[in-house]
CSV table of C-alpha atoms in Angstrom, one decimal:
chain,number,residue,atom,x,y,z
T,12,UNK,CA,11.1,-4.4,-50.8
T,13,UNK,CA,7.8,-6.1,-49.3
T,14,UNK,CA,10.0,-8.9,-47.7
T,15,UNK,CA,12.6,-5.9,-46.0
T,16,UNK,CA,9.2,-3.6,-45.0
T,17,UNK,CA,7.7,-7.0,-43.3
T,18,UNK,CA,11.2,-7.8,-41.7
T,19,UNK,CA,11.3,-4.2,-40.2
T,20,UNK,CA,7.7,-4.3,-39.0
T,21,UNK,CA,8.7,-7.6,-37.1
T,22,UNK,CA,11.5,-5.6,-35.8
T,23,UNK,CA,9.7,-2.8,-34.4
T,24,UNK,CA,6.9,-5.5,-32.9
T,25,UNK,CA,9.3,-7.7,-31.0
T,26,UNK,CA,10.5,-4.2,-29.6
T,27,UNK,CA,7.2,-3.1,-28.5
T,28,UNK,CA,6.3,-6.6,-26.8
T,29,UNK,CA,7.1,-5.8,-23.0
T,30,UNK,CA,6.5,-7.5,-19.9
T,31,UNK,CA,7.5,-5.4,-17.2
T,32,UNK,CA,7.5,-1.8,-16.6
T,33,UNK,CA,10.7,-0.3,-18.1
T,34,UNK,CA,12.2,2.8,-17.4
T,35,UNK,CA,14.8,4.6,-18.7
T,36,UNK,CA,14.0,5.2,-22.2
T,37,UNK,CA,16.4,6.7,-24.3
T,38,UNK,CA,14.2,9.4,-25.9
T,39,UNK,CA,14.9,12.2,-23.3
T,40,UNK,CA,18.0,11.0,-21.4
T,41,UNK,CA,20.3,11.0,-24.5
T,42,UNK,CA,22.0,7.9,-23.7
T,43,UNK,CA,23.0,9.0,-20.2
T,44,UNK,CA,22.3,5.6,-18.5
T,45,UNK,CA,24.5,3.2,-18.2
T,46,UNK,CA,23.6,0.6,-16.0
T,47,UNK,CA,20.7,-2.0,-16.3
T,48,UNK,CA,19.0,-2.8,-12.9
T,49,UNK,CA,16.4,-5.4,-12.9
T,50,UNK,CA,14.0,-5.8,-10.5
T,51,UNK,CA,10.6,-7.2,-9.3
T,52,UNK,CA,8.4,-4.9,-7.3
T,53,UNK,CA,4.8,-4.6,-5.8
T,54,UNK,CA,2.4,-3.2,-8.4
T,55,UNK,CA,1.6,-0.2,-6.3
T,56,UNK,CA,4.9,1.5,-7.5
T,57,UNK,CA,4.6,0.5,-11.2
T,58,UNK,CA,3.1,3.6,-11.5
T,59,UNK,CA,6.2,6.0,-10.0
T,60,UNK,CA,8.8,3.8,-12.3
T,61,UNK,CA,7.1,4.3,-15.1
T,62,UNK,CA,6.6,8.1,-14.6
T,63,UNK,CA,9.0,9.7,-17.8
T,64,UNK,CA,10.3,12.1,-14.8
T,65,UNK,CA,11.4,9.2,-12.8
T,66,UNK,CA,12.9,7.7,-16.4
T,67,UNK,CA,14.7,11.1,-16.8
T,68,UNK,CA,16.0,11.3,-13.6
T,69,UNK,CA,17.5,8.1,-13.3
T,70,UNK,CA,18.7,7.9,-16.5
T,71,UNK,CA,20.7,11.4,-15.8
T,72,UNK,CA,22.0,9.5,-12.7
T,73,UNK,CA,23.2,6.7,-14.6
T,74,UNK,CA,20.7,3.9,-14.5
T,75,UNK,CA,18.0,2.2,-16.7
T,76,UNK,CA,15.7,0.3,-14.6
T,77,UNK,CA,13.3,-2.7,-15.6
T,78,UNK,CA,11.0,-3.5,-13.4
T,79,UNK,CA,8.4,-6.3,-13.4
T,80,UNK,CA,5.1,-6.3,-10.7
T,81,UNK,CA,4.5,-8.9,-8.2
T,82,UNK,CA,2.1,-9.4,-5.6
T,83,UNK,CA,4.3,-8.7,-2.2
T,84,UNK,CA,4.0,-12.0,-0.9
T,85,UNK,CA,4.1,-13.6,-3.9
T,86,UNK,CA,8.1,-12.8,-4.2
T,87,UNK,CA,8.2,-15.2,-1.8
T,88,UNK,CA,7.6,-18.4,-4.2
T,89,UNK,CA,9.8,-16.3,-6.8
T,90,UNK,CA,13.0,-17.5,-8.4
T,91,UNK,CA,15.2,-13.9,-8.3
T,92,UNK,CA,18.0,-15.0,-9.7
T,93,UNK,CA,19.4,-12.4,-11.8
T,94,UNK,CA,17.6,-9.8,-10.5
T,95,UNK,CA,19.6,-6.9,-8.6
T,96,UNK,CA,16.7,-6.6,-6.3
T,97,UNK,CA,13.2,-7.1,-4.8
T,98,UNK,CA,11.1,-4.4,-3.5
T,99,UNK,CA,7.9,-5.3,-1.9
T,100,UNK,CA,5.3,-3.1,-0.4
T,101,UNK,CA,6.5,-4.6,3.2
T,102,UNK,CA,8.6,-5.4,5.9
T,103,UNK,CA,7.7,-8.8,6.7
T,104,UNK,CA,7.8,-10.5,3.1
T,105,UNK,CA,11.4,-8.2,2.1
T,106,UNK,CA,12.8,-9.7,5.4
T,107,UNK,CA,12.0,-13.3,3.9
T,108,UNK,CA,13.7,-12.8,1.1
T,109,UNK,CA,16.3,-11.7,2.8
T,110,UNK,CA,16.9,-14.9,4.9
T,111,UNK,CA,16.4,-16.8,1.6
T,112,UNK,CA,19.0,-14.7,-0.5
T,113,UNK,CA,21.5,-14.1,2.6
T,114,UNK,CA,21.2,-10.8,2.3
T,115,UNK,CA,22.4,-9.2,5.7
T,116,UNK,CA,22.3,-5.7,7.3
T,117,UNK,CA,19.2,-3.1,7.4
T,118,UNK,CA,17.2,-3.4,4.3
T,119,UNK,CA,16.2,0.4,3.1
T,120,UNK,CA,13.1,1.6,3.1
T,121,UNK,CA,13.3,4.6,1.0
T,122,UNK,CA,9.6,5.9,1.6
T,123,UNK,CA,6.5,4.2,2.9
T,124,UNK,CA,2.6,4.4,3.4
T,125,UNK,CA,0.2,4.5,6.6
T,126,UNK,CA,-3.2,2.4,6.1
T,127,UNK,CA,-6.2,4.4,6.4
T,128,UNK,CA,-9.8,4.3,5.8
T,129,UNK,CA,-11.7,6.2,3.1
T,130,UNK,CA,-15.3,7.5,3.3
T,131,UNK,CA,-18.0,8.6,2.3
T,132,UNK,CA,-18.9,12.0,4.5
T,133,UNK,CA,-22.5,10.8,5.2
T,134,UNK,CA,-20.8,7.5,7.0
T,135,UNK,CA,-18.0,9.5,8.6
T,136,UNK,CA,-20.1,12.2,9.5
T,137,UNK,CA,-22.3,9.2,11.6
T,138,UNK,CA,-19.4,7.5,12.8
T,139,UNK,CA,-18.2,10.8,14.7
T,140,UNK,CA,-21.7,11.3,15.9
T,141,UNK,CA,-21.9,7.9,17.8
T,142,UNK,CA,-18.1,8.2,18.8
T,143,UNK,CA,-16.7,5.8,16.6
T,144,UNK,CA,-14.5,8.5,14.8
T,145,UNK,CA,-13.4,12.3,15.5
T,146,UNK,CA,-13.2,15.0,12.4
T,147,UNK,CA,-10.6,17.7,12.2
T,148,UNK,CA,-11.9,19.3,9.4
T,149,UNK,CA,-14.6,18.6,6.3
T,150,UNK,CA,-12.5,15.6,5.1
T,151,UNK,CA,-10.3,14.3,7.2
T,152,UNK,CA,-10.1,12.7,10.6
T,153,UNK,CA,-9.7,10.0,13.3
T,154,UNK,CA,-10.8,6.4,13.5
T,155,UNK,CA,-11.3,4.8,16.8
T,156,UNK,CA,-10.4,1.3,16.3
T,157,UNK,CA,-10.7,-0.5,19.5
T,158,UNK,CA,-14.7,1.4,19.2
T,159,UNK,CA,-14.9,0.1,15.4
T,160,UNK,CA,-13.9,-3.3,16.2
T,161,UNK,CA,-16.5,-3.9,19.1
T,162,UNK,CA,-19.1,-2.8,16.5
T,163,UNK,CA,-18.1,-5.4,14.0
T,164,UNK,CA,-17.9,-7.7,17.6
T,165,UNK,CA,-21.2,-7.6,18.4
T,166,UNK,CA,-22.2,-7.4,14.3
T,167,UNK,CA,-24.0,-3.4,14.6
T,168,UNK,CA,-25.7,-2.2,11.7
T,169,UNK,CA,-25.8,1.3,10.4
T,170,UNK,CA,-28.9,1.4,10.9
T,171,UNK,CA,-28.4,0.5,14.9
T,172,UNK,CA,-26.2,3.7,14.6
T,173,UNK,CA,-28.1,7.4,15.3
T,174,UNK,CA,-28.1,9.7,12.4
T,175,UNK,CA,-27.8,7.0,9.5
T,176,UNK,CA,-31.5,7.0,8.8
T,177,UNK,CA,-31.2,9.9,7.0
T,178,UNK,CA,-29.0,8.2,4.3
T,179,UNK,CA,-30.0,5.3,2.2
T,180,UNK,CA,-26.8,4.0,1.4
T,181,UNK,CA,-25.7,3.4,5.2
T,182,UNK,CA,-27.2,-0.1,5.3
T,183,UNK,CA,-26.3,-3.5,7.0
T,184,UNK,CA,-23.6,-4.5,8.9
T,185,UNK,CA,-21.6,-2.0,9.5
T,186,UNK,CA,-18.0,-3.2,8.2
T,187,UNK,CA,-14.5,-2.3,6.3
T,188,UNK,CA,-14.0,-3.1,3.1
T,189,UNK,CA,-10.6,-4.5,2.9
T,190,UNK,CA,-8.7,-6.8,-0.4
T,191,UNK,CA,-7.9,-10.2,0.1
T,192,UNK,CA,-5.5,-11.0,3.0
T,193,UNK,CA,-4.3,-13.8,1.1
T,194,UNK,CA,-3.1,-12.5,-2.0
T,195,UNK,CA,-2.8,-8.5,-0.5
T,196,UNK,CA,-0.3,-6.6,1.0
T,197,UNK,CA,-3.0,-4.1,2.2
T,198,UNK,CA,-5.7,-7.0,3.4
T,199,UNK,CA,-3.0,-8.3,5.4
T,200,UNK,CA,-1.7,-5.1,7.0
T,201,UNK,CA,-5.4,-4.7,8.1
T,202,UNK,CA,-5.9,-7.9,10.0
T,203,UNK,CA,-2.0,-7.2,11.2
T,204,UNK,CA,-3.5,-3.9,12.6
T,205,UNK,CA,-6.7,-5.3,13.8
T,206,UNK,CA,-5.4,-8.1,15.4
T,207,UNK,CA,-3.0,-5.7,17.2
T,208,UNK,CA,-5.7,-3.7,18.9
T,209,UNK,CA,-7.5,-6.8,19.6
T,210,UNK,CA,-5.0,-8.6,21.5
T,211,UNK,CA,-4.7,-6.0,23.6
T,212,UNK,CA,-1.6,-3.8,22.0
T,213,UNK,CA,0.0,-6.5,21.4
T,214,UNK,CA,1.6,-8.2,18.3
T,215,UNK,CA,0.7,-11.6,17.6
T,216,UNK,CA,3.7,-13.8,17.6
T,217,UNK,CA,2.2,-17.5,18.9
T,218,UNK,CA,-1.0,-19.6,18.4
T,219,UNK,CA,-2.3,-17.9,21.7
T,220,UNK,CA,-2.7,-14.5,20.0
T,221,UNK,CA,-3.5,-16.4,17.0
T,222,UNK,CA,-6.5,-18.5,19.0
T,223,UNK,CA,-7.1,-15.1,20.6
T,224,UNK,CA,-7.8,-13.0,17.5
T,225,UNK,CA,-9.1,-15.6,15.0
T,226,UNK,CA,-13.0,-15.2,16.2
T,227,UNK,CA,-13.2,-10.9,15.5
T,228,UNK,CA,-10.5,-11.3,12.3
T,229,UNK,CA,-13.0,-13.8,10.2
T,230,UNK,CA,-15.7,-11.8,11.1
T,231,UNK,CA,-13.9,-9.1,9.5
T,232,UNK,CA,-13.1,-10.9,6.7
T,233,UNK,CA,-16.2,-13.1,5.8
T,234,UNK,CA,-18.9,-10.3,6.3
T,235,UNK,CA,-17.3,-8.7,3.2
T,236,UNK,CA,-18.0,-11.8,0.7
T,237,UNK,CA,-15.5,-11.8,-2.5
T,238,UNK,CA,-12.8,-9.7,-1.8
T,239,UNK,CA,-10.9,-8.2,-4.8
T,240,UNK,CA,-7.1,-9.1,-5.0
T,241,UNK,CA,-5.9,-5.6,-5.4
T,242,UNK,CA,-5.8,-2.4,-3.5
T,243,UNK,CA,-6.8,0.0,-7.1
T,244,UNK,CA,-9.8,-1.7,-7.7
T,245,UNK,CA,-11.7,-1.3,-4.4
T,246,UNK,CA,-10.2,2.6,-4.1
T,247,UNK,CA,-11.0,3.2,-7.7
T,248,UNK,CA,-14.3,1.7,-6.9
T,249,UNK,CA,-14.6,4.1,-3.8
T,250,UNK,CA,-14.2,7.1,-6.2
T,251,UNK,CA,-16.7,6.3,-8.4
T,252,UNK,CA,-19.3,6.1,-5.9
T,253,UNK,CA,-19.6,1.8,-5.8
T,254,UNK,CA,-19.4,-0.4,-3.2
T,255,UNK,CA,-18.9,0.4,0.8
T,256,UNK,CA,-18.9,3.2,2.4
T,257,UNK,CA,-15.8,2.6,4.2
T,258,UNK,CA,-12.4,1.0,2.6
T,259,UNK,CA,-9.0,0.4,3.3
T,260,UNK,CA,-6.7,1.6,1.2
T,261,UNK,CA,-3.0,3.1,1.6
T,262,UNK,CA,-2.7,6.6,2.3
T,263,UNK,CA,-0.4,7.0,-1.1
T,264,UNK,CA,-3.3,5.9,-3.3
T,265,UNK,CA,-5.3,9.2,-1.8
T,266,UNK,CA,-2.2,11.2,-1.9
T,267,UNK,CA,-1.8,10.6,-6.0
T,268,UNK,CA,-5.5,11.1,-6.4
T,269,UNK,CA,-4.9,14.7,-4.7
T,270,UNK,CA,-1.7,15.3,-6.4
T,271,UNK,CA,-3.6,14.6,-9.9
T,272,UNK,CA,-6.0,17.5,-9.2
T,273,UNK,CA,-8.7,15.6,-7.8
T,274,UNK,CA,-10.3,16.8,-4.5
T,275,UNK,CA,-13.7,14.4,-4.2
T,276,UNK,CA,-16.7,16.8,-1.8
T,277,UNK,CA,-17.4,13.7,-0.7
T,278,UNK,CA,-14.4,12.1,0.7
T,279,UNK,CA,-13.2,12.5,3.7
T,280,UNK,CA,-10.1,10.4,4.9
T,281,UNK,CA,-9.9,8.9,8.5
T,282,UNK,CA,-6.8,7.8,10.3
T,283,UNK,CA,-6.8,5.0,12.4
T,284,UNK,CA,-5.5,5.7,16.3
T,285,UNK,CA,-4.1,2.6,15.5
T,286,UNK,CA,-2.6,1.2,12.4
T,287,UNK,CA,0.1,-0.3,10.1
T,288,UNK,CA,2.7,0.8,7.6
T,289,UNK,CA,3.3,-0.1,4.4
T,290,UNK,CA,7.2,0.3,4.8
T,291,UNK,CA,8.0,-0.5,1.3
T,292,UNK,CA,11.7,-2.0,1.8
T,293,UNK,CA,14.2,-2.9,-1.0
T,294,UNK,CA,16.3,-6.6,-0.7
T,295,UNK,CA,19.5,-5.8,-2.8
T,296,UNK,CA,20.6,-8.8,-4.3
T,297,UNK,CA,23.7,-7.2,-6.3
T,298,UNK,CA,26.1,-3.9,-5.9
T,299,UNK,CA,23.8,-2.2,-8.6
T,300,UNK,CA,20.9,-3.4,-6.5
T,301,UNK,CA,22.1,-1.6,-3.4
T,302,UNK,CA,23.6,1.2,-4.9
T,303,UNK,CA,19.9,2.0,-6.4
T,304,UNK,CA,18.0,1.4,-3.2
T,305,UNK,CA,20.7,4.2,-1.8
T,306,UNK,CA,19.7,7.0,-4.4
T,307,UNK,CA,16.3,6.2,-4.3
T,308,UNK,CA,16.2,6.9,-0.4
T,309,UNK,CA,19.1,9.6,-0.7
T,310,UNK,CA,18.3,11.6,-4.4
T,311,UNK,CA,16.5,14.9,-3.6
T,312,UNK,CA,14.4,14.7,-7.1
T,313,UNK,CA,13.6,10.8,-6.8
T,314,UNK,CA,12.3,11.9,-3.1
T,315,UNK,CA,10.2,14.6,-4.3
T,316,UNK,CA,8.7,12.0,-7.1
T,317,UNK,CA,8.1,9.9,-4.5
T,318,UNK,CA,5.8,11.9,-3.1
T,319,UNK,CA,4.0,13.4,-6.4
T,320,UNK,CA,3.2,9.7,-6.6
T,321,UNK,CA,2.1,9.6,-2.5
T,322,UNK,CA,4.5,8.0,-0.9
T,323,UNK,CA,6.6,9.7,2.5
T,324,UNK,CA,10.1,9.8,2.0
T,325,UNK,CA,12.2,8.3,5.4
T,326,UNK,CA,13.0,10.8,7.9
T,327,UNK,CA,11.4,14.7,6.8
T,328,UNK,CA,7.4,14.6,7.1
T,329,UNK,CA,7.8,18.1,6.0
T,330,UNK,CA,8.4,17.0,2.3
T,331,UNK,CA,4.6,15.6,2.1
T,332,UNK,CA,1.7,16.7,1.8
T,333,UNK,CA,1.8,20.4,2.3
T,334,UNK,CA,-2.2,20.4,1.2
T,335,UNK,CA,-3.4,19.2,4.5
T,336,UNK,CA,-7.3,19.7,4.3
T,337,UNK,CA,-7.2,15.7,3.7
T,338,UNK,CA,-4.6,14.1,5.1
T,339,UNK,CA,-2.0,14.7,8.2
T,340,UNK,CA,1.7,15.9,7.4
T,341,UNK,CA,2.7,14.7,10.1
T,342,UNK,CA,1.2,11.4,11.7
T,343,UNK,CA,0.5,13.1,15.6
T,344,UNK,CA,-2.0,10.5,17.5
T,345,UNK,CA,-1.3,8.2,14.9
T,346,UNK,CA,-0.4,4.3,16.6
T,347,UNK,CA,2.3,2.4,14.5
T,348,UNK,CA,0.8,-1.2,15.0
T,349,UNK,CA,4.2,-4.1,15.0
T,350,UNK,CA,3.2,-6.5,12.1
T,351,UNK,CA,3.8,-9.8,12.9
T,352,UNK,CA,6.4,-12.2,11.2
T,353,UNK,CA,5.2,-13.6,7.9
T,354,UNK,CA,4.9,-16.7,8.6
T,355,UNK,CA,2.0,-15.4,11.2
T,356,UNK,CA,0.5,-13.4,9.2
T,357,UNK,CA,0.2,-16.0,6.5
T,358,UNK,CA,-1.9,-18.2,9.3
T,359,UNK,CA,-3.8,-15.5,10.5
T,360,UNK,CA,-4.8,-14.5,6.7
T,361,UNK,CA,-5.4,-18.5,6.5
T,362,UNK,CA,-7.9,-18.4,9.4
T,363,UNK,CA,-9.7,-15.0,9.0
T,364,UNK,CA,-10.6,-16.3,5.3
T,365,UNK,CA,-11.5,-19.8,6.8
């Protein structure tokens, strides 16, 4: 009996040893699903696929889904054979993969995420007043970006800024606080926007723009010191009150946080004038791969998921956001910056980190 008990036990262990996130567990789908779909994804959906409403739903439509979490450009060094498909957090690594896995014709993007910075009201409140921001209401507004990046040009300080005496955490150079463009989707996407503005609304496509922007980009970068890896970290540090009083984050992170029944006094969300995506795009490599990707762009109750979790569904701005007192519905005086190839933005990461 002792010998069957410990053979059971191992059993039930080996079952519970995962490595990805999976979903489509049979406890509420009653052994609906019926096809496997593996794929590798950015950690900022691990979240969505593991929600047991997401499970449920895709199970009723006939799927179970494992899904393990890369870094975005990291799928790029991947081996993805057997996979069905890859879904990073952008554009310019999915159409990479593409190339590499011959996968031809528009890659969906079933939802996707602006870039926008997160702050404190004392700061935004002081940006406003010395016209480097505009507020729409108590907690949300406008960034000027071509106004934010001569500050960090000519290395301002708060305290060079009228108004910020009054508050004792609005010290030194005043700066974003971004993740590591690198190793991070988002860190990248800043420089990509950055770097837009800066070379005069252009994208960056040769070492000219490259040359051009490399000077303001590291001093975005190295005034920060160690940069964390991952976009949860520095937001989650945000919300506790740590760290800068301005951050880069994606616009879903805030979204969740508001859809969880959190409303922070003290944030107040500003949209760049100009700034980036985060189009997260799926590379089917199989039939099942593709045929996913279409019901997770098409399927009314995966789109509504989507955005419980914060992320815009393609094509109907209506369907987000309805709670507007932080963030826009719809994206009106909102610049969608190009991002440059990958192979550019890996150099200009390169260079800003020096």
């Amino acid at each position: 009996m002792r010998r069957i008990v410990g053979i059971v036990l191992a059993v039930v262990l080996m079952g519970g040893v995962v490595a990805a996130v999976l979903a489509g567990r049979e406890a509420d789908d009653k052994g609906t699903a019926t096809k496997t779909v593996r794929m590798v994804i950015g950690s900022e959906k691990a979240e969505y696929f593991a929600d047991p409403a997401v499970v449920k739903a895709l199970a009723a439509r006939g799927y179970t889904v494992k899904a393990e979490t890369s870094g975005s450009w990291a799928m790029e060094g991947l081996d993805l054979k057997g996979y069905d498909l890859a879904f990073p957090s952008s554009q310019a690594p999915a159409v990479e993969l593409a190339a590499r896995y011959r996968v031809h014709g528009t890659l969906p993007r079933p939802f996707y995420s602006p870039l926008v910075v997160v702050a404190h009201r004392s700061a935004a409140q002081v940006l406003a007043a010395n016209g480097l921001a505009t507020l729409d209401t108590g907690h949300r507004g406008t960034l000027r970006m071509a106004s934010l990046l001569d500050a960090a040009r000519h290395d301002r300080t708060w305290q060079q800024l009228k108004g910020a005496s009054g508050y004792g955490e609005l010290s030194g150079t005043l700066f974003i606080s971004s993740t590591d463009p690198e190793s991070s989707n988002s860190g990248a996407l800043y420089l990509a926007a950055a770097s837009y503005v800066a070379n005069g609304g252009r994208v960056v496509a040769d070492k000219g723009g490259l040359d051009r922007t490399e000077p303001l980009l590291r001093k975005l970068v190295t005034v920060q010191g160690a940069q964390q890896t991952g976009s949860d970290a520095v937001f989650r540090d945000f919300v506790s009150g740590a760290g800068n009083p301005l951050v880069w984050v994606y616009e879903s992170q805030v979204a969740s946080l508001l859809a969880g029944g959190q409303k922070p006094g003290d944030l107040v969300v500003l949209y760049p004038d100009t700034t980036v995506d985060s189009d997260h795009t799926v590379v089917p490599l199989t039939d099942d791969g593709k045929a996913l990707a279409e019901l997770l762009s098409t399927d009314e109750e995966l789109r509504r998921l989507a955005v419980r979790h914060g992320f815009r569904p393609q094509g109907d701005a209506s369907e987000f956001a309805t709670d507007t007192t932080y963030l826009k519905q719809a994206l009106t005086g909102v610049r969608q910056a190009p991002v440059p190839t990958s192979a550019v933005l890996h150099e200009m990461a390169r260079r800003a980190r020096g």
